[in-house]
Amino acid sequence: MIRSAGAARSPWLLSGAVAVSLMAVAPALAADPVPQNDLLNAELWMQRSVEYKANALAVYALGKIQLDKALADKSWTAAPEQSGAYQDLPPAVVLDLDETAMDNSAYQVGLVTTGTDFSPKTWDAWVKAEKATAVPGAVEFTQYAESKGVKVFYVSNRTGDQEEPTRRNAQALGFPMGGNVDTFLMSKEKPDWGSAKSTRRAVIAKDYRIVLLFGDNYGDFSDASSGGEAERLKAFEADKAHFGRDWLMLANPGYGSFESAPYQHNFKLSGDEKRAKKIGALEPWVAPAP
């Protein structure tokens, strides 16, 4: 998957490599038709609401509680990939980056205010601008884990060629960097490291007891996220005992496998076709005619 809170963050709008504040575009928005974008409410919530901040802080506060429990129980592991005599391995936590540890809402808001869609080109420019902020509670949790002797790994679907700007961005925010251990495992960094994350977790699990997983998308915990809605629900039912225990989920209403599952992750469909399939997946209640 690709893709704290500051007191006043502005959208990142690509014009060359220039960041333009929302205040600068507000007059134009008042005079011109407002761009229609499905991200509007989601990104408004993530950038401006106290509810989003409270939700993120609660997840990471729970993370500290669960981490202490996991350290006291050597049989505890969060990783399905964990095998063998893992009980005496040093402990580790694994976090997704985007919308789990690092907040890219400015990039998303830029799509809203310009009426554009995600593209690899503008996303790459955003990553290399190193402007992501921290999700509330994320830095504090990872520093707490490090203080307990827990290695913090980041398994991200940012690509290998984006690792260095990602590292600099994360370090500037205060995230633990791993010392002499490579703790940033990026998509396509190695030939068998695709978007599914189990392969990378398995690499970590060889040398560490993975005690907690953090993510904002089911794919950060299970490769079953790539299925349709029925397959995802079946997998979730099998996995749900993990959530709130050793799998901790951040809220992200902006993007993820949840919104592409209704159209079977067929990104070649037009925007209207995708929207029609998403609407078709809903279960409405319609008020009776007067």
mmCIF file of N, CA and C in Angstrom, residues 174-271:
data_model
loop_
_atom_site.group_PDB
_atom_site.id
_atom_site.type_symbol
_atom_site.label_atom_id
_atom_site.label_comp_id
_atom_site.label_asym_id
_atom_site.label_seq_id
_atom_site.Cartn_x
_atom_site.Cartn_y
_atom_site.Cartn_z
ATOM 1 N N GLY A 174 11.702 11.854 14.468
ATOM 2 C CA GLY A 174 12.064 11.266 15.751
ATOM 3 C C GLY A 174 11.853 9.777 15.866
ATOM 4 N N PHE A 175 11.545 9.090 14.748
ATOM 5 C CA PHE A 175 11.358 7.646 14.806
ATOM 6 C C PHE A 175 12.705 6.938 15.003
ATOM 7 N N PRO A 176 12.739 5.859 15.789
ATOM 8 C CA PRO A 176 13.976 5.075 15.922
ATOM 9 C C PRO A 176 14.420 4.539 14.568
ATOM 10 N N MET A 177 15.726 4.548 14.344
ATOM 11 C CA MET A 177 16.236 4.202 13.022
ATOM 12 C C MET A 177 16.896 2.826 12.948
ATOM 13 N N GLY A 178 17.075 2.166 14.084
ATOM 14 C CA GLY A 178 17.539 0.777 14.034
ATOM 15 C C GLY A 178 19.013 0.545 14.232
ATOM 16 N N GLY A 179 19.802 1.618 14.356
ATOM 17 C CA GLY A 179 21.235 1.424 14.547
ATOM 18 C C GLY A 179 21.864 0.738 13.356
ATOM 19 N N ASN A 180 22.596 -0.346 13.617
ATOM 20 C CA ASN A 180 23.279 -1.049 12.519
ATOM 21 C C ASN A 180 22.407 -2.109 11.858
ATOM 22 N N VAL A 181 21.114 -2.151 12.207
ATOM 23 C CA VAL A 181 20.162 -3.087 11.588
ATOM 24 C C VAL A 181 19.307 -2.327 10.583
ATOM 25 N N ASP A 182 19.134 -2.884 9.390
ATOM 26 C CA ASP A 182 18.254 -2.267 8.392
ATOM 27 C C ASP A 182 16.811 -2.535 8.811
ATOM 28 N N THR A 183 16.155 -1.520 9.322
ATOM 29 C CA THR A 183 14.792 -1.685 9.834
ATOM 30 C C THR A 183 13.735 -1.156 8.878
ATOM 31 N N PHE A 184 14.123 -0.719 7.692
ATOM 32 C CA PHE A 184 13.182 -0.249 6.674
ATOM 33 C C PHE A 184 13.145 -1.279 5.551
ATOM 34 N N LEU A 185 12.048 -2.027 5.472
ATOM 35 C CA LEU A 185 11.903 -3.076 4.468
ATOM 36 C C LEU A 185 10.858 -2.619 3.452
ATOM 37 N N MET A 186 11.338 -2.214 2.282
ATOM 38 C CA MET A 186 10.499 -1.555 1.300
ATOM 39 C C MET A 186 10.079 -2.509 0.184
ATOM 40 N N SER A 187 8.958 -2.200 -0.437
ATOM 41 C CA SER A 187 8.506 -2.977 -1.587
ATOM 42 C C SER A 187 9.530 -2.881 -2.722
ATOM 43 N N LYS A 188 9.749 -4.001 -3.396
ATOM 44 C CA LYS A 188 10.656 -4.084 -4.550
ATOM 45 C C LYS A 188 12.122 -3.875 -4.183
ATOM 46 N N GLU A 189 12.409 -3.830 -2.882
ATOM 47 C CA GLU A 189 13.803 -3.702 -2.471
ATOM 48 C C GLU A 189 14.586 -4.959 -2.855
ATOM 49 N N LYS A 190 13.874 -6.112 -2.820
ATOM 50 C CA LYS A 190 14.433 -7.378 -3.276
ATOM 51 C C LYS A 190 13.443 -7.997 -4.254
ATOM 52 N N PRO A 191 13.909 -8.909 -5.123
ATOM 53 C CA PRO A 191 13.025 -9.439 -6.175
ATOM 54 C C PRO A 191 11.722 -10.039 -5.673
ATOM 55 N N ASP A 192 11.732 -10.690 -4.497
ATOM 56 C CA ASP A 192 10.511 -11.347 -4.012
ATOM 57 C C ASP A 192 9.736 -10.481 -3.025
ATOM 58 N N TRP A 193 10.087 -9.223 -2.895
ATOM 59 C CA TRP A 193 9.380 -8.327 -1.986
ATOM 60 C C TRP A 193 8.380 -7.485 -2.775
ATOM 61 N N GLY A 194 7.207 -8.057 -2.997
ATOM 62 C CA GLY A 194 6.147 -7.333 -3.677
ATOM 63 C C GLY A 194 5.287 -6.578 -2.681
ATOM 64 N N SER A 195 4.041 -6.287 -3.073
ATOM 65 C CA SER A 195 3.171 -5.514 -2.186
ATOM 66 C C SER A 195 2.675 -6.336 -1.001
ATOM 67 N N ALA A 196 2.576 -7.671 -1.153
ATOM 68 C CA ALA A 196 2.215 -8.526 -0.015
ATOM 69 C C ALA A 196 3.356 -8.503 0.997
ATOM 70 N N LYS A 197 3.025 -8.419 2.276
ATOM 71 C CA LYS A 197 4.048 -8.153 3.288
ATOM 72 C C LYS A 197 4.526 -9.374 4.058
ATOM 73 N N SER A 198 3.905 -10.523 3.836
ATOM 74 C CA SER A 198 4.280 -11.696 4.625
ATOM 75 C C SER A 198 5.738 -12.104 4.396
ATOM 76 N N THR A 199 6.244 -11.938 3.188
ATOM 77 C CA THR A 199 7.625 -12.314 2.883
ATOM 78 C C THR A 199 8.597 -11.499 3.717
ATOM 79 N N ARG A 200 8.320 -10.215 3.832
ATOM 80 C CA ARG A 200 9.212 -9.351 4.618
ATOM 81 C C ARG A 200 9.082 -9.620 6.115
ATOM 82 N N ARG A 201 7.857 -9.893 6.585
ATOM 83 C CA ARG A 201 7.717 -10.250 8.001
ATOM 84 C C ARG A 201 8.473 -11.540 8.313
ATOM 85 N N ALA A 202 8.464 -12.479 7.364
ATOM 86 C CA ALA A 202 9.175 -13.744 7.569
ATOM 87 C C ALA A 202 10.670 -13.510 7.737
ATOM 88 N N VAL A 203 11.220 -12.545 7.020
ATOM 89 C CA VAL A 203 12.640 -12.215 7.159
ATOM 90 C C VAL A 203 12.920 -11.725 8.578
ATOM 91 N N ILE A 204 12.059 -10.851 9.083
ATOM 92 C CA ILE A 204 12.235 -10.341 10.444
ATOM 93 C C ILE A 204 12.079 -11.469 11.464
ATOM 94 N N ALA A 205 11.088 -12.343 11.242
ATOM 95 C CA ALA A 205 10.771 -13.402 12.199
ATOM 96 C C ALA A 205 11.880 -14.431 12.349
ATOM 97 N N LYS A 206 12.820 -14.477 11.429
ATOM 98 C CA LYS A 206 13.951 -15.396 11.566
ATOM 99 C C LYS A 206 14.847 -15.006 12.737
ATOM 100 N N ASP A 207 14.936 -13.707 13.009
ATOM 101 C CA ASP A 207 15.877 -13.226 14.016
ATOM 102 C C ASP A 207 15.228 -12.529 15.205
ATOM 103 N N TYR A 208 13.904 -12.282 15.107
ATOM 104 C CA TYR A 208 13.215 -11.539 16.165
ATOM 105 C C TYR A 208 11.871 -12.183 16.467
ATOM 106 N N ARG A 209 11.434 -12.050 17.707
ATOM 107 C CA ARG A 209 10.064 -12.416 18.086
ATOM 108 C C ARG A 209 9.189 -11.195 17.858
ATOM 109 N N ILE A 210 8.358 -11.250 16.840
ATOM 110 C CA ILE A 210 7.503 -10.112 16.498
ATOM 111 C C ILE A 210 6.314 -10.106 17.450
ATOM 112 N N VAL A 211 6.219 -9.082 18.284
ATOM 113 C CA VAL A 211 5.193 -9.087 19.330
ATOM 114 C C VAL A 211 3.968 -8.249 18.989
ATOM 115 N N LEU A 212 4.113 -7.247 18.128
ATOM 116 C CA LEU A 212 2.975 -6.420 17.729
ATOM 117 C C LEU A 212 3.112 -6.028 16.265
ATOM 118 N N LEU A 213 1.961 -5.956 15.576
ATOM 119 C CA LEU A 213 1.883 -5.403 14.224
ATOM 120 C C LEU A 213 0.964 -4.190 14.251
ATOM 121 N N PHE A 214 1.363 -3.128 13.562
ATOM 122 C CA PHE A 214 0.541 -1.924 13.432
ATOM 123 C C PHE A 214 0.312 -1.634 11.957
ATOM 124 N N GLY A 215 -0.922 -1.265 11.601
ATOM 125 C CA GLY A 215 -1.213 -0.903 10.222
ATOM 126 C C GLY A 215 -2.518 -0.147 10.115
ATOM 127 N N ASP A 216 -2.801 0.330 8.898
ATOM 128 C CA ASP A 216 -4.060 1.025 8.627
ATOM 129 C C ASP A 216 -4.879 0.296 7.570
ATOM 130 N N ASN A 217 -4.377 -0.839 7.122
ATOM 131 C CA ASN A 217 -5.001 -1.608 6.050
ATOM 132 C C ASN A 217 -4.861 -3.086 6.389
ATOM 133 N N TYR A 218 -5.850 -3.872 6.056
ATOM 134 C CA TYR A 218 -5.795 -5.298 6.366
ATOM 135 C C TYR A 218 -4.526 -5.941 5.801
ATOM 136 N N GLY A 219 -4.048 -5.416 4.679
ATOM 137 C CA GLY A 219 -2.833 -5.946 4.067
ATOM 138 C C GLY A 219 -1.591 -5.776 4.904
ATOM 139 N N ASP A 220 -1.635 -4.939 5.922
ATOM 140 C CA ASP A 220 -0.496 -4.794 6.828
ATOM 141 C C ASP A 220 -0.414 -5.957 7.815
ATOM 142 N N PHE A 221 -1.458 -6.781 7.841
ATOM 143 C CA PHE A 221 -1.523 -7.912 8.757
ATOM 144 C C PHE A 221 -1.667 -9.251 8.031
ATOM 145 N N SER A 222 -2.360 -9.238 6.909
ATOM 146 C CA SER A 222 -2.690 -10.485 6.198
ATOM 147 C C SER A 222 -2.668 -10.249 4.694
ATOM 148 N N ASP A 223 -2.104 -11.200 3.964
ATOM 149 C CA ASP A 223 -2.102 -11.102 2.504
ATOM 150 C C ASP A 223 -3.489 -11.323 1.920
ATOM 151 N N ALA A 224 -4.457 -11.726 2.745
ATOM 152 C CA ALA A 224 -5.826 -11.952 2.275
ATOM 153 C C ALA A 224 -6.533 -10.660 1.898
ATOM 154 N N SER A 225 -5.893 -9.522 2.120
ATOM 155 C CA SER A 225 -6.518 -8.234 1.801
ATOM 156 C C SER A 225 -6.778 -8.060 0.316
ATOM 157 N N SER A 226 -6.090 -8.831 -0.515
ATOM 158 C CA SER A 226 -6.214 -8.649 -1.969
ATOM 159 C C SER A 226 -7.438 -9.343 -2.556
ATOM 160 N N GLY A 227 -8.184 -10.066 -1.741
ATOM 161 C CA GLY A 227 -9.375 -10.738 -2.235
ATOM 162 C C GLY A 227 -10.563 -9.812 -2.347
ATOM 163 N N GLY A 228 -11.687 -10.357 -2.817
ATOM 164 C CA GLY A 228 -12.927 -9.600 -2.865
ATOM 165 C C GLY A 228 -13.513 -9.468 -1.472
ATOM 166 N N GLU A 229 -14.682 -8.831 -1.397
ATOM 167 C CA GLU A 229 -15.264 -8.559 -0.088
ATOM 168 C C GLU A 229 -15.572 -9.835 0.688
ATOM 169 N N ALA A 230 -16.103 -10.842 0.029
ATOM 170 C CA ALA A 230 -16.451 -12.085 0.724
ATOM 171 C C ALA A 230 -15.199 -12.780 1.257
ATOM 172 N N GLU A 231 -14.151 -12.809 0.435
ATOM 173 C CA GLU A 231 -12.905 -13.442 0.861
ATOM 174 C C GLU A 231 -12.265 -12.685 2.018
ATOM 175 N N ARG A 232 -12.320 -11.373 1.948
ATOM 176 C CA ARG A 232 -11.747 -10.549 3.025
ATOM 177 C C ARG A 232 -12.499 -10.772 4.335
ATOM 178 N N LEU A 233 -13.823 -10.834 4.254
ATOM 179 C CA LEU A 233 -14.615 -11.034 5.462
ATOM 180 C C LEU A 233 -14.342 -12.407 6.073
ATOM 181 N N LYS A 234 -14.223 -13.417 5.244
ATOM 182 C CA LYS A 234 -13.929 -14.762 5.740
ATOM 183 C C LYS A 234 -12.571 -14.783 6.440
ATOM 184 N N ALA A 235 -11.573 -14.151 5.830
ATOM 185 C CA ALA A 235 -10.245 -14.115 6.437
ATOM 186 C C ALA A 235 -10.262 -13.319 7.739
ATOM 187 N N PHE A 236 -11.000 -12.226 7.744
ATOM 188 C CA PHE A 236 -11.091 -11.412 8.954
ATOM 189 C C PHE A 236 -11.709 -12.203 10.104
ATOM 190 N N GLU A 237 -12.759 -12.954 9.814
ATOM 191 C CA GLU A 237 -13.400 -13.751 10.859
ATOM 192 C C GLU A 237 -12.403 -14.729 11.484
ATOM 193 N N ALA A 238 -11.518 -15.271 10.657
ATOM 194 C CA ALA A 238 -10.505 -16.192 11.168
ATOM 195 C C ALA A 238 -9.429 -15.476 11.970
ATOM 196 N N ASP A 239 -9.200 -14.199 11.659
ATOM 197 C CA ASP A 239 -8.105 -13.436 12.271
ATOM 198 C C ASP A 239 -8.540 -12.519 13.409
ATOM 199 N N LYS A 240 -9.831 -12.334 13.610
ATOM 200 C CA LYS A 240 -10.288 -11.203 14.423
ATOM 201 C C LYS A 240 -9.827 -11.229 15.874
ATOM 202 N N ALA A 241 -9.459 -12.393 16.409
ATOM 203 C CA ALA A 241 -8.960 -12.437 17.790
ATOM 204 C C ALA A 241 -7.652 -11.678 17.945
ATOM 205 N N HIS A 242 -6.936 -11.466 16.837
ATOM 206 C CA HIS A 242 -5.679 -10.712 16.905
ATOM 207 C C HIS A 242 -5.912 -9.219 17.161
ATOM 208 N N PHE A 243 -7.008 -8.689 16.631
ATOM 209 C CA PHE A 243 -7.191 -7.235 16.659
ATOM 210 C C PHE A 243 -7.472 -6.753 18.075
ATOM 211 N N GLY A 244 -6.728 -5.721 18.484
ATOM 212 C CA GLY A 244 -6.816 -5.208 19.840
ATOM 213 C C GLY A 244 -5.905 -5.947 20.800
ATOM 214 N N ARG A 245 -5.348 -7.070 20.356
ATOM 215 C CA ARG A 245 -4.390 -7.820 21.176
ATOM 216 C C ARG A 245 -2.975 -7.594 20.659
ATOM 217 N N ASP A 246 -2.659 -8.203 19.504
ATOM 218 C CA ASP A 246 -1.312 -8.049 18.949
ATOM 219 C C ASP A 246 -1.303 -7.455 17.540
ATOM 220 N N TRP A 247 -2.500 -7.238 16.966
ATOM 221 C CA TRP A 247 -2.637 -6.501 15.712
ATOM 222 C C TRP A 247 -3.414 -5.220 16.017
ATOM 223 N N LEU A 248 -2.821 -4.079 15.788
ATOM 224 C CA LEU A 248 -3.440 -2.805 16.143
ATOM 225 C C LEU A 248 -3.651 -1.969 14.888
ATOM 226 N N MET A 249 -4.911 -1.616 14.641
ATOM 227 C CA MET A 249 -5.323 -0.988 13.386
ATOM 228 C C MET A 249 -5.603 0.498 13.579
ATOM 229 N N LEU A 250 -4.950 1.323 12.769
ATOM 230 C CA LEU A 250 -5.235 2.759 12.691
ATOM 231 C C LEU A 250 -6.348 2.989 11.680
ATOM 232 N N ALA A 251 -7.168 4.006 11.917
ATOM 233 C CA ALA A 251 -8.252 4.323 10.982
ATOM 234 C C ALA A 251 -7.718 5.110 9.788
ATOM 235 N N ASN A 252 -8.108 4.692 8.586
ATOM 236 C CA ASN A 252 -7.766 5.417 7.357
ATOM 237 C C ASN A 252 -8.935 5.307 6.392
ATOM 238 N N PRO A 253 -9.846 6.280 6.407
ATOM 239 C CA PRO A 253 -10.985 6.231 5.488
ATOM 240 C C PRO A 253 -10.653 6.746 4.096
ATOM 241 N N GLY A 254 -9.422 7.172 3.875
ATOM 242 C CA GLY A 254 -9.070 7.798 2.602
ATOM 243 C C GLY A 254 -8.812 6.818 1.474
ATOM 244 N N TYR A 255 -8.057 5.764 1.759
ATOM 245 C CA TYR A 255 -7.705 4.816 0.703
ATOM 246 C C TYR A 255 -7.289 3.496 1.344
ATOM 247 N N GLY A 256 -7.225 2.470 0.526
ATOM 248 C CA GLY A 256 -6.819 1.160 1.010
ATOM 249 C C GLY A 256 -7.598 0.064 0.309
ATOM 250 N N SER A 257 -7.327 -1.173 0.677
ATOM 251 C CA SER A 257 -7.961 -2.299 -0.008
ATOM 252 C C SER A 257 -9.465 -2.346 0.243
ATOM 253 N N PHE A 258 -9.943 -1.681 1.295
ATOM 254 C CA PHE A 258 -11.387 -1.672 1.556
ATOM 255 C C PHE A 258 -12.157 -1.032 0.412
ATOM 256 N N GLU A 259 -11.591 0.042 -0.177
ATOM 257 C CA GLU A 259 -12.362 0.766 -1.192
ATOM 258 C C GLU A 259 -12.176 0.202 -2.589
ATOM 259 N N SER A 260 -11.150 -0.624 -2.785
ATOM 260 C CA SER A 260 -10.984 -1.257 -4.093
ATOM 261 C C SER A 260 -11.566 -2.671 -4.146
ATOM 262 N N ALA A 261 -11.859 -3.257 -2.977
ATOM 263 C CA ALA A 261 -12.440 -4.606 -2.957
ATOM 264 C C ALA A 261 -13.768 -4.697 -3.716
ATOM 265 N N PRO A 262 -14.665 -3.699 -3.627
ATOM 266 C CA PRO A 262 -15.939 -3.813 -4.357
ATOM 267 C C PRO A 262 -15.772 -3.912 -5.869
ATOM 268 N N TYR A 263 -14.680 -3.378 -6.404
ATOM 269 C CA TYR A 263 -14.465 -3.522 -7.847
ATOM 270 C C TYR A 263 -13.292 -4.468 -8.140
ATOM 271 N N GLN A 264 -13.060 -5.397 -7.194
ATOM 272 C CA GLN A 264 -12.085 -6.467 -7.368
ATOM 273 C C GLN A 264 -10.680 -5.936 -7.690
ATOM 274 N N HIS A 265 -10.368 -4.761 -7.142
ATOM 275 C CA HIS A 265 -9.034 -4.170 -7.277
ATOM 276 C C HIS A 265 -8.630 -3.988 -8.752
ATOM 277 N N ASN A 266 -9.632 -3.783 -9.600
ATOM 278 C CA ASN A 266 -9.378 -3.568 -11.035
ATOM 279 C C ASN A 266 -9.195 -2.068 -11.273
ATOM 280 N N PHE A 267 -7.965 -1.613 -11.161
ATOM 281 C CA PHE A 267 -7.683 -0.184 -11.232
ATOM 282 C C PHE A 267 -7.746 0.372 -12.648
ATOM 283 N N LYS A 268 -7.993 -0.500 -13.626
ATOM 284 C CA LYS A 268 -8.153 -0.026 -14.997
ATOM 285 C C LYS A 268 -9.552 0.517 -15.266
ATOM 286 N N LEU A 269 -10.481 0.275 -14.360
ATOM 287 C CA LEU A 269 -11.831 0.809 -14.532
ATOM 288 C C LEU A 269 -11.811 2.326 -14.441
ATOM 289 N N SER A 270 -12.780 2.948 -15.079
ATOM 290 C CA SER A 270 -12.898 4.401 -14.989
ATOM 291 C C SER A 270 -13.367 4.793 -13.593
ATOM 292 N N GLY A 271 -13.221 6.061 -13.274
ATOM 293 C CA GLY A 271 -13.690 6.547 -11.983
ATOM 294 C C GLY A 271 -15.175 6.307 -11.780
#
